[in-house]
PDB file of C-alpha atoms and ligand atoms in Angstrom:
ATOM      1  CA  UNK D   1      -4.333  22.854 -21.345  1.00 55.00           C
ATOM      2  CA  UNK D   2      -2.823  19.855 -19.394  1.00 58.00           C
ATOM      3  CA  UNK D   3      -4.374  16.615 -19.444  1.00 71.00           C
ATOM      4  CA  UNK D   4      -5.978  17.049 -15.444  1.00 90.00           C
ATOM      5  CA  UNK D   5      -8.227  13.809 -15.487  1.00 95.00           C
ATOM      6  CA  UNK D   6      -4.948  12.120 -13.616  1.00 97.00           C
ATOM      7  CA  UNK D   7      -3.910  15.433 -12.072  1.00 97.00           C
ATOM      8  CA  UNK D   8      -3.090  14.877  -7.905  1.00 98.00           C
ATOM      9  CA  UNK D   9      -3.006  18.756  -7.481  1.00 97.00           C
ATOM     10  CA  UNK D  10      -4.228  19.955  -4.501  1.00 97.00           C
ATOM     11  CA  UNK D  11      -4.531  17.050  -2.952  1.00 98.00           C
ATOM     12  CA  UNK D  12      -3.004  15.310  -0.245  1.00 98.00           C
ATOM     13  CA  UNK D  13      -2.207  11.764   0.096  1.00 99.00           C
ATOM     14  CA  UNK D  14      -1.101   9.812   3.344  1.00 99.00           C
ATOM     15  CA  UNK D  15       0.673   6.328   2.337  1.00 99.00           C
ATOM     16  CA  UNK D  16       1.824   4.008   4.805  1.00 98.00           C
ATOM     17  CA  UNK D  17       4.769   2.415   5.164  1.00 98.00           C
ATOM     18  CA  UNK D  18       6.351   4.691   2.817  1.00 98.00           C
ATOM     19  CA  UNK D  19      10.053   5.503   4.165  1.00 97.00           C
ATOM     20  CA  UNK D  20      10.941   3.481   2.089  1.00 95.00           C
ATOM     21  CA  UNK D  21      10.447   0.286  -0.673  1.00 95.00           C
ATOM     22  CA  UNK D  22       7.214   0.147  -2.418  1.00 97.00           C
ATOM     23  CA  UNK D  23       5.515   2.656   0.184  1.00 98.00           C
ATOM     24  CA  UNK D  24       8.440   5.237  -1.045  1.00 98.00           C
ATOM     25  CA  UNK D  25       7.964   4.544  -4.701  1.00 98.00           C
ATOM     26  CA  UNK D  26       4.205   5.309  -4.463  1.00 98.00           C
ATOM     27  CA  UNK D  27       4.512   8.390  -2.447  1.00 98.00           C
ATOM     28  CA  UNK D  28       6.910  10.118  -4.731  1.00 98.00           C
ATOM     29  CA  UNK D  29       4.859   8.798  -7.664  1.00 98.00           C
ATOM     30  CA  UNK D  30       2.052  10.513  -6.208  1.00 98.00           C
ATOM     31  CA  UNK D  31       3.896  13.317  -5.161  1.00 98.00           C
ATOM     32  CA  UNK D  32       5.119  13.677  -9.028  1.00 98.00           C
ATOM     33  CA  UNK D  33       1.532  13.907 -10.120  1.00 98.00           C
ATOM     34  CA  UNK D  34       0.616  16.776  -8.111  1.00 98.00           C
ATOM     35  CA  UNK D  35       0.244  15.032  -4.723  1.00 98.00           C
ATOM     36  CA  UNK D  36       1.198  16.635  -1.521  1.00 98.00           C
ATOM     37  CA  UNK D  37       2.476  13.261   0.392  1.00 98.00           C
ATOM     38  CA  UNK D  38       2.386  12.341   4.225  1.00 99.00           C
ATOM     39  CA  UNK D  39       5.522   9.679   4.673  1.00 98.00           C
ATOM     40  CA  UNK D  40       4.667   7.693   7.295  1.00 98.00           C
ATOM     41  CA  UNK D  41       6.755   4.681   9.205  1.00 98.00           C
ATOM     42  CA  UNK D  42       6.986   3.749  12.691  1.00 97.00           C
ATOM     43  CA  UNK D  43      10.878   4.749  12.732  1.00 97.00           C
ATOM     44  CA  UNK D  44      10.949   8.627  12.755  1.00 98.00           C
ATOM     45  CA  UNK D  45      14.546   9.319  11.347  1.00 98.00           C
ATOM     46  CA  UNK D  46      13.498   7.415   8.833  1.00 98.00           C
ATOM     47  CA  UNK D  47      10.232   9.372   7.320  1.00 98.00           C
ATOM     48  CA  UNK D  48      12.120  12.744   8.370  1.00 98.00           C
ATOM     49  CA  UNK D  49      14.842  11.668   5.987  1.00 98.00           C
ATOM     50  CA  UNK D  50      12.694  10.702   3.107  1.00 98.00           C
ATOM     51  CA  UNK D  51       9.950  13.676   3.277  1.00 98.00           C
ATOM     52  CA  UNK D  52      13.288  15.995   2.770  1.00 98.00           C
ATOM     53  CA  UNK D  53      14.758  14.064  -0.081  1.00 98.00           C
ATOM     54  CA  UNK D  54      10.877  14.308  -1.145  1.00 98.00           C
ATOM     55  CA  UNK D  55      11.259  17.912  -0.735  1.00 98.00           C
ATOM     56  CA  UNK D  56      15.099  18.683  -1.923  1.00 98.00           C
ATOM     57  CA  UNK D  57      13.168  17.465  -5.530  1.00 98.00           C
ATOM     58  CA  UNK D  58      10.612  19.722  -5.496  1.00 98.00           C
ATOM     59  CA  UNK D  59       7.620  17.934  -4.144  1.00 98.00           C
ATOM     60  CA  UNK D  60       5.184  18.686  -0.651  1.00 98.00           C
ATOM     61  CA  UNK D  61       6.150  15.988   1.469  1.00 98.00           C
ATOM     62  CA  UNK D  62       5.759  16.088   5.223  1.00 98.00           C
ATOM     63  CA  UNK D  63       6.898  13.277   7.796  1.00 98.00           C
ATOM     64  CA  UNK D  64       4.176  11.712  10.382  1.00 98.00           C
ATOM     65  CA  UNK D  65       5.617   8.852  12.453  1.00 98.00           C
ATOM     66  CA  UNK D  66       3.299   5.998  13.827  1.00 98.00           C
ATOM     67  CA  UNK D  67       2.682   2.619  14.291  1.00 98.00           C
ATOM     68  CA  UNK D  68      -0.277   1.486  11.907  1.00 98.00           C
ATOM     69  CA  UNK D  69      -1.275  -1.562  14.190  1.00 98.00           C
ATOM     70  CA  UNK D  70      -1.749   0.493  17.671  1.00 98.00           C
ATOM     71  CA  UNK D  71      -4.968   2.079  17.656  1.00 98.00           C
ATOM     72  CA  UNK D  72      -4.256   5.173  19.808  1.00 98.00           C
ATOM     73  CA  UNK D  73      -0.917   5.775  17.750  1.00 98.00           C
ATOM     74  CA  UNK D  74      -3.488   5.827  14.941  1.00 98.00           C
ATOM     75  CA  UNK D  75      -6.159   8.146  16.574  1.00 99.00           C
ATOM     76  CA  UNK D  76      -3.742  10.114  17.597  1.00 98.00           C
ATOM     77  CA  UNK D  77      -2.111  10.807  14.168  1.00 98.00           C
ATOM     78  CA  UNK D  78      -5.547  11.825  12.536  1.00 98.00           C
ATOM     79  CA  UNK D  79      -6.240  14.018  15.329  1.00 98.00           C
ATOM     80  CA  UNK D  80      -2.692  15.771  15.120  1.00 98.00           C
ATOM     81  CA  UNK D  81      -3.663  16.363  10.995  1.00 98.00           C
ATOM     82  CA  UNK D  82      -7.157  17.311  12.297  1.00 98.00           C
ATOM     83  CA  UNK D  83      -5.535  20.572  14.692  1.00 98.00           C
ATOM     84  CA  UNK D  84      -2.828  21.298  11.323  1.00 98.00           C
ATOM     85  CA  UNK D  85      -5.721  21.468   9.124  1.00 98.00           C
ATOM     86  CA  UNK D  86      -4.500  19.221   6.976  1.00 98.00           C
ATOM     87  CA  UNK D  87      -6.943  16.910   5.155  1.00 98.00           C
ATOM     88  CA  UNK D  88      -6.111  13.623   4.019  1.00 98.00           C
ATOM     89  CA  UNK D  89      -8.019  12.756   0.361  1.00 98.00           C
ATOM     90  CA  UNK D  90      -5.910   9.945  -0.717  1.00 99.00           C
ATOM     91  CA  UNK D  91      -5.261   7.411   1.556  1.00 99.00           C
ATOM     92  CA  UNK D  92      -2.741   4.325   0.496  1.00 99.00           C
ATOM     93  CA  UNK D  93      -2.541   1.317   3.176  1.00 98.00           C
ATOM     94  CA  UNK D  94       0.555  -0.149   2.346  1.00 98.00           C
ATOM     95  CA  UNK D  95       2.356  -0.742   5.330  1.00 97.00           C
ATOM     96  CA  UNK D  96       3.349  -4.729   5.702  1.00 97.00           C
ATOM     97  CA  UNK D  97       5.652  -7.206   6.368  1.00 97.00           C
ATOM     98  CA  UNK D  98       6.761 -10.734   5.328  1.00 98.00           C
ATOM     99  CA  UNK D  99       7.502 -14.163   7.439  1.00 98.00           C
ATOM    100  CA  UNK D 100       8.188 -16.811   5.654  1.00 98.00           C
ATOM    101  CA  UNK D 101       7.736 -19.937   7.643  1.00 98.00           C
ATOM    102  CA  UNK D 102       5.786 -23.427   7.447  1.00 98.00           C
ATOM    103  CA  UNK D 103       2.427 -22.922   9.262  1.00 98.00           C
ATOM    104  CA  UNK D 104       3.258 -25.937  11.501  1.00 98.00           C
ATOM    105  CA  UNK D 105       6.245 -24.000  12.705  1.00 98.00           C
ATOM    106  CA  UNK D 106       4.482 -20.483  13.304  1.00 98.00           C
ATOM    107  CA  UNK D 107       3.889 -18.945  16.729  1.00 98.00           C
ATOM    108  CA  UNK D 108       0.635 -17.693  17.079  1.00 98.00           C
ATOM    109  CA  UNK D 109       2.343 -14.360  17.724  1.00 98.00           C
ATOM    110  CA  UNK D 110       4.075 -14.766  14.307  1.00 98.00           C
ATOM    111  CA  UNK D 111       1.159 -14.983  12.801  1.00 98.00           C
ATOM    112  CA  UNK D 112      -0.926 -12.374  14.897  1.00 98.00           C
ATOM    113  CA  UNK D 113       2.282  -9.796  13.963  1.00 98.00           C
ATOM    114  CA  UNK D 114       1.455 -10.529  10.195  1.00 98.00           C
ATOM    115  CA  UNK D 115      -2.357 -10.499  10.477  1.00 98.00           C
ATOM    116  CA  UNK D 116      -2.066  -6.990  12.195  1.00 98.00           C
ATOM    117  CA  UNK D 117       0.700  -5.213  10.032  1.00 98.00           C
ATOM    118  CA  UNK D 118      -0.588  -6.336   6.570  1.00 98.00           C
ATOM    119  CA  UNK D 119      -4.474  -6.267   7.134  1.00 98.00           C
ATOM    120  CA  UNK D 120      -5.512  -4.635  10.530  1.00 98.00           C
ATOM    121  CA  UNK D 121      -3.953  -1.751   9.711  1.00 98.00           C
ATOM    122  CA  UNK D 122      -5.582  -1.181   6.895  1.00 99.00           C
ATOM    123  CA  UNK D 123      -8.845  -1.517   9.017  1.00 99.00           C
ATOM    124  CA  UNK D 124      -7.457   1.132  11.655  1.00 99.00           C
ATOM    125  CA  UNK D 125      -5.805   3.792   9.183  1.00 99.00           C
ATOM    126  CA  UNK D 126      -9.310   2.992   6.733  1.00 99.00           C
ATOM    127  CA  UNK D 127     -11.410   3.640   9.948  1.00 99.00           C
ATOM    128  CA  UNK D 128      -9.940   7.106  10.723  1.00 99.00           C
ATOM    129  CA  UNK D 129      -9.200   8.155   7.278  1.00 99.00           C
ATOM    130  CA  UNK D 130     -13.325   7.527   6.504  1.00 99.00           C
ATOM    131  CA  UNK D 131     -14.644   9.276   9.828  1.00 98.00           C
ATOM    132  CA  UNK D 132     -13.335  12.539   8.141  1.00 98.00           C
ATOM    133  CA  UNK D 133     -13.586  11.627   4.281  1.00 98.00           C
ATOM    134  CA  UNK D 134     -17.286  10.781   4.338  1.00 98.00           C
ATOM    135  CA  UNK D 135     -18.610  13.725   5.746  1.00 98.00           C
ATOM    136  CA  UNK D 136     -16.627  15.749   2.969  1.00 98.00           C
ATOM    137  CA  UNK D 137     -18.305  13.268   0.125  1.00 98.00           C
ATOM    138  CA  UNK D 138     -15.186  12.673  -1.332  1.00 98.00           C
ATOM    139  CA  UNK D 139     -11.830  10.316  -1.172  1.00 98.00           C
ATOM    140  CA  UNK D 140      -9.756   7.438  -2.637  1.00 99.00           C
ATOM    141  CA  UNK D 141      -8.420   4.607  -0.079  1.00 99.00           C
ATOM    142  CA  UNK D 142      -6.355   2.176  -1.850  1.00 99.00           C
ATOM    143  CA  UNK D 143      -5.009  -0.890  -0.279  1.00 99.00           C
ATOM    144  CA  UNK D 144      -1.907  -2.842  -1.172  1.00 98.00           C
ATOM    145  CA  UNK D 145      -2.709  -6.277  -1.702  1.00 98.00           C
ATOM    146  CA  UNK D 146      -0.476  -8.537  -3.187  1.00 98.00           C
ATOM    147  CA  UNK D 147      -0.541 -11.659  -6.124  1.00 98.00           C
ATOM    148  CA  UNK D 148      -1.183 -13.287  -2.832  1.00 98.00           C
ATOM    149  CA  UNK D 149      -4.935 -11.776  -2.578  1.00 98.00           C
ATOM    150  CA  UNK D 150      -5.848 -14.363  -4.424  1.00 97.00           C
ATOM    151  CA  UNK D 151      -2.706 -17.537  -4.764  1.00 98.00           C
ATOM    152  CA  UNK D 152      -1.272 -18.970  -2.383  1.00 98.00           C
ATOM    153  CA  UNK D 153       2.420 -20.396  -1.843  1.00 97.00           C
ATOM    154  CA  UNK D 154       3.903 -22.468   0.831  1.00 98.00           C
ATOM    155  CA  UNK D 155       5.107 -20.739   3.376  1.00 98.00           C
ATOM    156  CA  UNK D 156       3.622 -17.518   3.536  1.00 98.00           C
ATOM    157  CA  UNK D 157       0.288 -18.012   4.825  1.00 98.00           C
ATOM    158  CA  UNK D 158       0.107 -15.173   7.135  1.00 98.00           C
ATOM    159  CA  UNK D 159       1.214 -12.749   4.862  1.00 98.00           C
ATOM    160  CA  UNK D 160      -1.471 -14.809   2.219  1.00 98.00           C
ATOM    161  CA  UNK D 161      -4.252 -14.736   4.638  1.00 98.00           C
ATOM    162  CA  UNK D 162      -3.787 -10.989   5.153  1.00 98.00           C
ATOM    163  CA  UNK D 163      -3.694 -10.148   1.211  1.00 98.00           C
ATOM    164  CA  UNK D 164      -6.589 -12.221   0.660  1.00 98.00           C
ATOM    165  CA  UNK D 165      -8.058 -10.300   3.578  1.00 98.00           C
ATOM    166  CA  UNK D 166      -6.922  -6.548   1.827  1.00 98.00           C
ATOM    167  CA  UNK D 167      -8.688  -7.773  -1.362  1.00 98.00           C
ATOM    168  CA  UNK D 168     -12.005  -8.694   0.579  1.00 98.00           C
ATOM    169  CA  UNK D 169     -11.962  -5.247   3.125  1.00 99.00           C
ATOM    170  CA  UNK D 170     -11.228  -3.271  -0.002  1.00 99.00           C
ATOM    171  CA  UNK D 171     -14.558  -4.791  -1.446  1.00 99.00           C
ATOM    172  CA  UNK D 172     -16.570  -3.957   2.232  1.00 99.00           C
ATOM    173  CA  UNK D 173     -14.926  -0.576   2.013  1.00 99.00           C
ATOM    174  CA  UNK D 174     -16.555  -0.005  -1.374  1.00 99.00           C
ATOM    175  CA  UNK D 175     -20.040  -1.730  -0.259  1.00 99.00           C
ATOM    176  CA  UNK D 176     -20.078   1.051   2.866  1.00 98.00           C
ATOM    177  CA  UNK D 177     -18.768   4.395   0.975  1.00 98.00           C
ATOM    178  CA  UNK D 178     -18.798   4.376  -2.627  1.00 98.00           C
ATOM    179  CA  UNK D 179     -22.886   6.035  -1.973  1.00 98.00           C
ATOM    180  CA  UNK D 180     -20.744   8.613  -0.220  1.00 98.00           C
ATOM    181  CA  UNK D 181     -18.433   9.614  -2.646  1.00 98.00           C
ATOM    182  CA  UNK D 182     -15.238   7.659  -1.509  1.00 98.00           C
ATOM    183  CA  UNK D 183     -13.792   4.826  -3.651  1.00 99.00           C
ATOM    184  CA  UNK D 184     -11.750   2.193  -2.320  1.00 99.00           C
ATOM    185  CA  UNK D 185      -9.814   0.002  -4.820  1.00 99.00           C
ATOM    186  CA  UNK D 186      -6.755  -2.115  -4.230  1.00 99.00           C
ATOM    187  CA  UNK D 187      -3.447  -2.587  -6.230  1.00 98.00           C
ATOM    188  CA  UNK D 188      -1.702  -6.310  -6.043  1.00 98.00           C
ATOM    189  CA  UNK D 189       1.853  -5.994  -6.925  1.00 98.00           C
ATOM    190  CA  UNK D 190       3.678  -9.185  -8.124  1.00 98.00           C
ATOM    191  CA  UNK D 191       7.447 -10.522  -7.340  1.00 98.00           C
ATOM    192  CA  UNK D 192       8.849  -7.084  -6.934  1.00 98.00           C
ATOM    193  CA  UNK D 193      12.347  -6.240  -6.495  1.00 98.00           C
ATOM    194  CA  UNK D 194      12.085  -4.929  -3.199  1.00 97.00           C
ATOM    195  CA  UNK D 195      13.960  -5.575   0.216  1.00 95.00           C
ATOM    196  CA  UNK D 196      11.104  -7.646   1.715  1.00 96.00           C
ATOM    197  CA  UNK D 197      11.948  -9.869  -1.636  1.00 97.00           C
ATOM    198  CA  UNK D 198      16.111  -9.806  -1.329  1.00 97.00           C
ATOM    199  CA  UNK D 199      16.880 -13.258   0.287  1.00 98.00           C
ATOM    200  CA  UNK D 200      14.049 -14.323  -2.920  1.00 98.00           C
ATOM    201  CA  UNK D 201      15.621 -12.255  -5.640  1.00 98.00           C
ATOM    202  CA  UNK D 202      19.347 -13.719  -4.518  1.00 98.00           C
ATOM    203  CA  UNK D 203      18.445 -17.184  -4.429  1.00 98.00           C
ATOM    204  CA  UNK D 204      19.008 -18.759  -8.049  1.00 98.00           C
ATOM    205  CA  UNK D 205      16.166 -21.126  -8.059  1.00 98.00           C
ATOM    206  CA  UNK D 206      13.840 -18.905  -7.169  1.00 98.00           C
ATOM    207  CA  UNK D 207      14.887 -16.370  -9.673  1.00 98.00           C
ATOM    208  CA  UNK D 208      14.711 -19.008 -12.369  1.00 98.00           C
ATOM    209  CA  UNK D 209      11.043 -19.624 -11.300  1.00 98.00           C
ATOM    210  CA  UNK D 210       9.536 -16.082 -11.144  1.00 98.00           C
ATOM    211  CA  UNK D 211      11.190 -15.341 -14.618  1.00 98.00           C
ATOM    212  CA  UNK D 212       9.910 -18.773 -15.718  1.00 98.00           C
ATOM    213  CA  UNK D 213       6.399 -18.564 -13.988  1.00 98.00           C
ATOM    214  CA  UNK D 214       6.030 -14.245 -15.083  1.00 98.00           C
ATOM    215  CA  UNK D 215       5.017 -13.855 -18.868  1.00 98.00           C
ATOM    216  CA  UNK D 216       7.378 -10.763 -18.463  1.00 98.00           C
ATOM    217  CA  UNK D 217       9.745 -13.161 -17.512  1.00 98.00           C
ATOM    218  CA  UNK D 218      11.219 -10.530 -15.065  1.00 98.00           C
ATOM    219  CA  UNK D 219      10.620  -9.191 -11.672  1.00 98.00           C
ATOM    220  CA  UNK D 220       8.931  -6.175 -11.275  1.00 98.00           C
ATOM    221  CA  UNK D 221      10.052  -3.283 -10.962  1.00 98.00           C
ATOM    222  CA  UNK D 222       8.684  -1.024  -7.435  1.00 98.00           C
ATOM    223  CA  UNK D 223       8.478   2.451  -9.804  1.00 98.00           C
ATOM    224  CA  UNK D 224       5.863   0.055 -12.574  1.00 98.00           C
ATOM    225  CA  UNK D 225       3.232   0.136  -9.368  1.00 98.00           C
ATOM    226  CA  UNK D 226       3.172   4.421 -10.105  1.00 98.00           C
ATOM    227  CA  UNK D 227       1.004   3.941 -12.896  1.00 98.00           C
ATOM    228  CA  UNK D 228      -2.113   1.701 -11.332  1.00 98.00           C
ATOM    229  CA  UNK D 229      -1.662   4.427  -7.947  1.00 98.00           C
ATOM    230  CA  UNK D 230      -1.784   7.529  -9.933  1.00 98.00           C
ATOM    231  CA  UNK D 231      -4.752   6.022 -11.456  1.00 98.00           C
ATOM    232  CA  UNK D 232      -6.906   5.166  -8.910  1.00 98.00           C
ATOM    233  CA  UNK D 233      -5.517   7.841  -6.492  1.00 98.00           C
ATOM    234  CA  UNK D 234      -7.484  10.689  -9.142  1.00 98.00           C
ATOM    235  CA  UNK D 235     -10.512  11.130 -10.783  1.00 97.00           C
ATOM    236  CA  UNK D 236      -9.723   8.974 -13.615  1.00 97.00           C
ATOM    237  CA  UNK D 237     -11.219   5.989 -11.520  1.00 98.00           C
ATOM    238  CA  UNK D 238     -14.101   7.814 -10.167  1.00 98.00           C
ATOM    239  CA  UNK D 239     -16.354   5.226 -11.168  1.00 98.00           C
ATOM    240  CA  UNK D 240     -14.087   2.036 -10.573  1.00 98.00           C
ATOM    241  CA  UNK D 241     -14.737   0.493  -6.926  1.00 98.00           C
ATOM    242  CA  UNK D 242     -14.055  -2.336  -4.702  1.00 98.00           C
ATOM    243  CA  UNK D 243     -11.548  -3.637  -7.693  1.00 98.00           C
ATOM    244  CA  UNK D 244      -8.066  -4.785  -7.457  1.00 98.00           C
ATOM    245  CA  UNK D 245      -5.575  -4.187 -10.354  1.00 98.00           C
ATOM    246  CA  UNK D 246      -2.866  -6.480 -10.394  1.00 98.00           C
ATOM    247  CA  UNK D 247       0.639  -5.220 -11.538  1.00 98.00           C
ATOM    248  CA  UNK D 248       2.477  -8.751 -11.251  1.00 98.00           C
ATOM    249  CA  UNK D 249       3.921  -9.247 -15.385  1.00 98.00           C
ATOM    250  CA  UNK D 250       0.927 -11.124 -16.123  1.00 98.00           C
ATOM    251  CA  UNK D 251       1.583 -13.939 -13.806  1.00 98.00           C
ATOM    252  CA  UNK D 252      -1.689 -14.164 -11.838  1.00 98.00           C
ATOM    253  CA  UNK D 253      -3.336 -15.107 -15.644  1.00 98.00           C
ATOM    254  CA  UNK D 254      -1.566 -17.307 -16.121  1.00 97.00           C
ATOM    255  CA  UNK D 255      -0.756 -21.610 -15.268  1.00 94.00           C
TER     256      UNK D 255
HETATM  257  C1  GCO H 301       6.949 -14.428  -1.323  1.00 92.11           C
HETATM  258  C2  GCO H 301       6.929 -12.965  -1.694  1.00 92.11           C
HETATM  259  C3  GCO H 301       5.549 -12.530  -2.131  1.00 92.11           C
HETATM  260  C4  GCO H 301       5.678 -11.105  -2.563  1.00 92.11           C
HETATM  261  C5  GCO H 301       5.275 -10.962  -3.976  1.00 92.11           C
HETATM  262  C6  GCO H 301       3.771 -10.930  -4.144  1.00 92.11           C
HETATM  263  O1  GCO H 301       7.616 -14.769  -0.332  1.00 92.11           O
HETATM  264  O2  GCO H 301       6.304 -15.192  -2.062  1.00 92.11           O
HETATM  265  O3  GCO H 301       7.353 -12.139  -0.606  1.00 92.11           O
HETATM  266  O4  GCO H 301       4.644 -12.731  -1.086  1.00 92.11           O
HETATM  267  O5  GCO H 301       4.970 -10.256  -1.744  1.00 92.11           O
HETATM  268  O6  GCO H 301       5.814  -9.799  -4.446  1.00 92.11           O
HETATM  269  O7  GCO H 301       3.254  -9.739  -3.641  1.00 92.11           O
END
């Protein structure tokens, strides 16, 4: 008999933002453990393009286009899965963005851009994904929050404001649903080697200091987030809510 408790069969799982970097790696993660996946990103070619490499290795994967922070593009979406039949039980809000600017220097568009990719989206795609998951008694909505949920560092404070913000509407999110049957945890990935992190990862000095400032004295690496998804994505974490793990080499434990 195979070990089922962190099974994904017959289940499907919608993750935003995942055409490609993080979003991608946790998709096909899921997708690996059983998962059918919805690829979602606002640029269509794009989620076409990885729902078929998705499904040239074997797994379910289907593209749905949409912008996260417009409200009707989300409606819309659920209601399109709603006619298809197609239930979503896993839902991973992971679309975001990164500005790095000082906050003397930041548009208030800037930061409203931030605010609404990295946290309101969570609130829209949450919204929907709930309306249909509480009725059924049962689903897993994890947010990606960042080692920013809870640090801060110059120069990032909308994308630190909206992190801190994921960590806090993942814990309202568990205060409203868990009774139902949902649970809705949050996984904060550390210095990552991701695009978002390229001009970072190429700049010597700042290398030096994540490898100096990690205990793992490396960047992480977007496949090592699988693990912490998988988990809380099945009914391993059944009883684990409004938590955030943090997959970040140790560094938030650390001075
Ligand atoms: C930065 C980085 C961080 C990353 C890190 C934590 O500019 O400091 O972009 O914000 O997101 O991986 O999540």
């Amino acid at each position: 008999m195979t070990f089922s408790l962190f099974s994904l069969e017959g289940r499907t799982a919608l993750i935003t933002g995942s055409s490609r970097g993080l979003g991608r790696s946790i998709a096909r993660g899921l997708a690996q453990a059983g998962a059918s996946v919805i690829v979602n990103g606002v640029n269509v070619e794009r989620c076409v393009e990885t729902a078929q490499a998705f499904s040239d290795e074997g797994f379910h994967a289907r593209p749905l286009a949409f912008d996260v922070t417009d409200e009707a593009a989300v409606v819309e979406a659920f209601e399109r899965l709603d006619r298809d039949g197609i239930a979503v039980d896993i839902l991973v809000n992971n679309a975001g963005i990164q500005l790095r600017k000082p906050i003397v220097e930041l548009s208030v568009l800037e930061w409203q851009s931030v605010i609404d990719t990295n946290l309101t989206s969570a609130f829209l795609v949450g919204r929907e994904a709930a309306k249909r998951m509480l009725p059924r008694g049962y689903g897993k909505v994890i947010n990606i929050g960042s080692l920013m949920s809870g640090l801060g560092r110059a120069t990032v404070a909308p994308y630190t404001a909206a992190k801190g913000g994921i960590k806090l509407l993942t814990q309202a999110m568990a205060a409203e649903w868990a009774e139902k049957g949902l649970q809705a945890n949050a996984i904060g990935p550390g210095y990552m080697l991701t695009d978002m992190n390229q001009a970072l990862i190429d700049n010597p000095q700042f290398d030096t200091w994540v490898k100096g400032r990690t205990p793992s004295r490396r960047w992480g690496r977007p496949e090592e987030l699988v693990g912490a998804a998988v988990f809380l994505a099945s009914g391993a974490s059944d009883y684990v809510n409004g938590q955030i793990i943090y997959v970040d080499g140790g560094m938030s434990a650390v001075i």
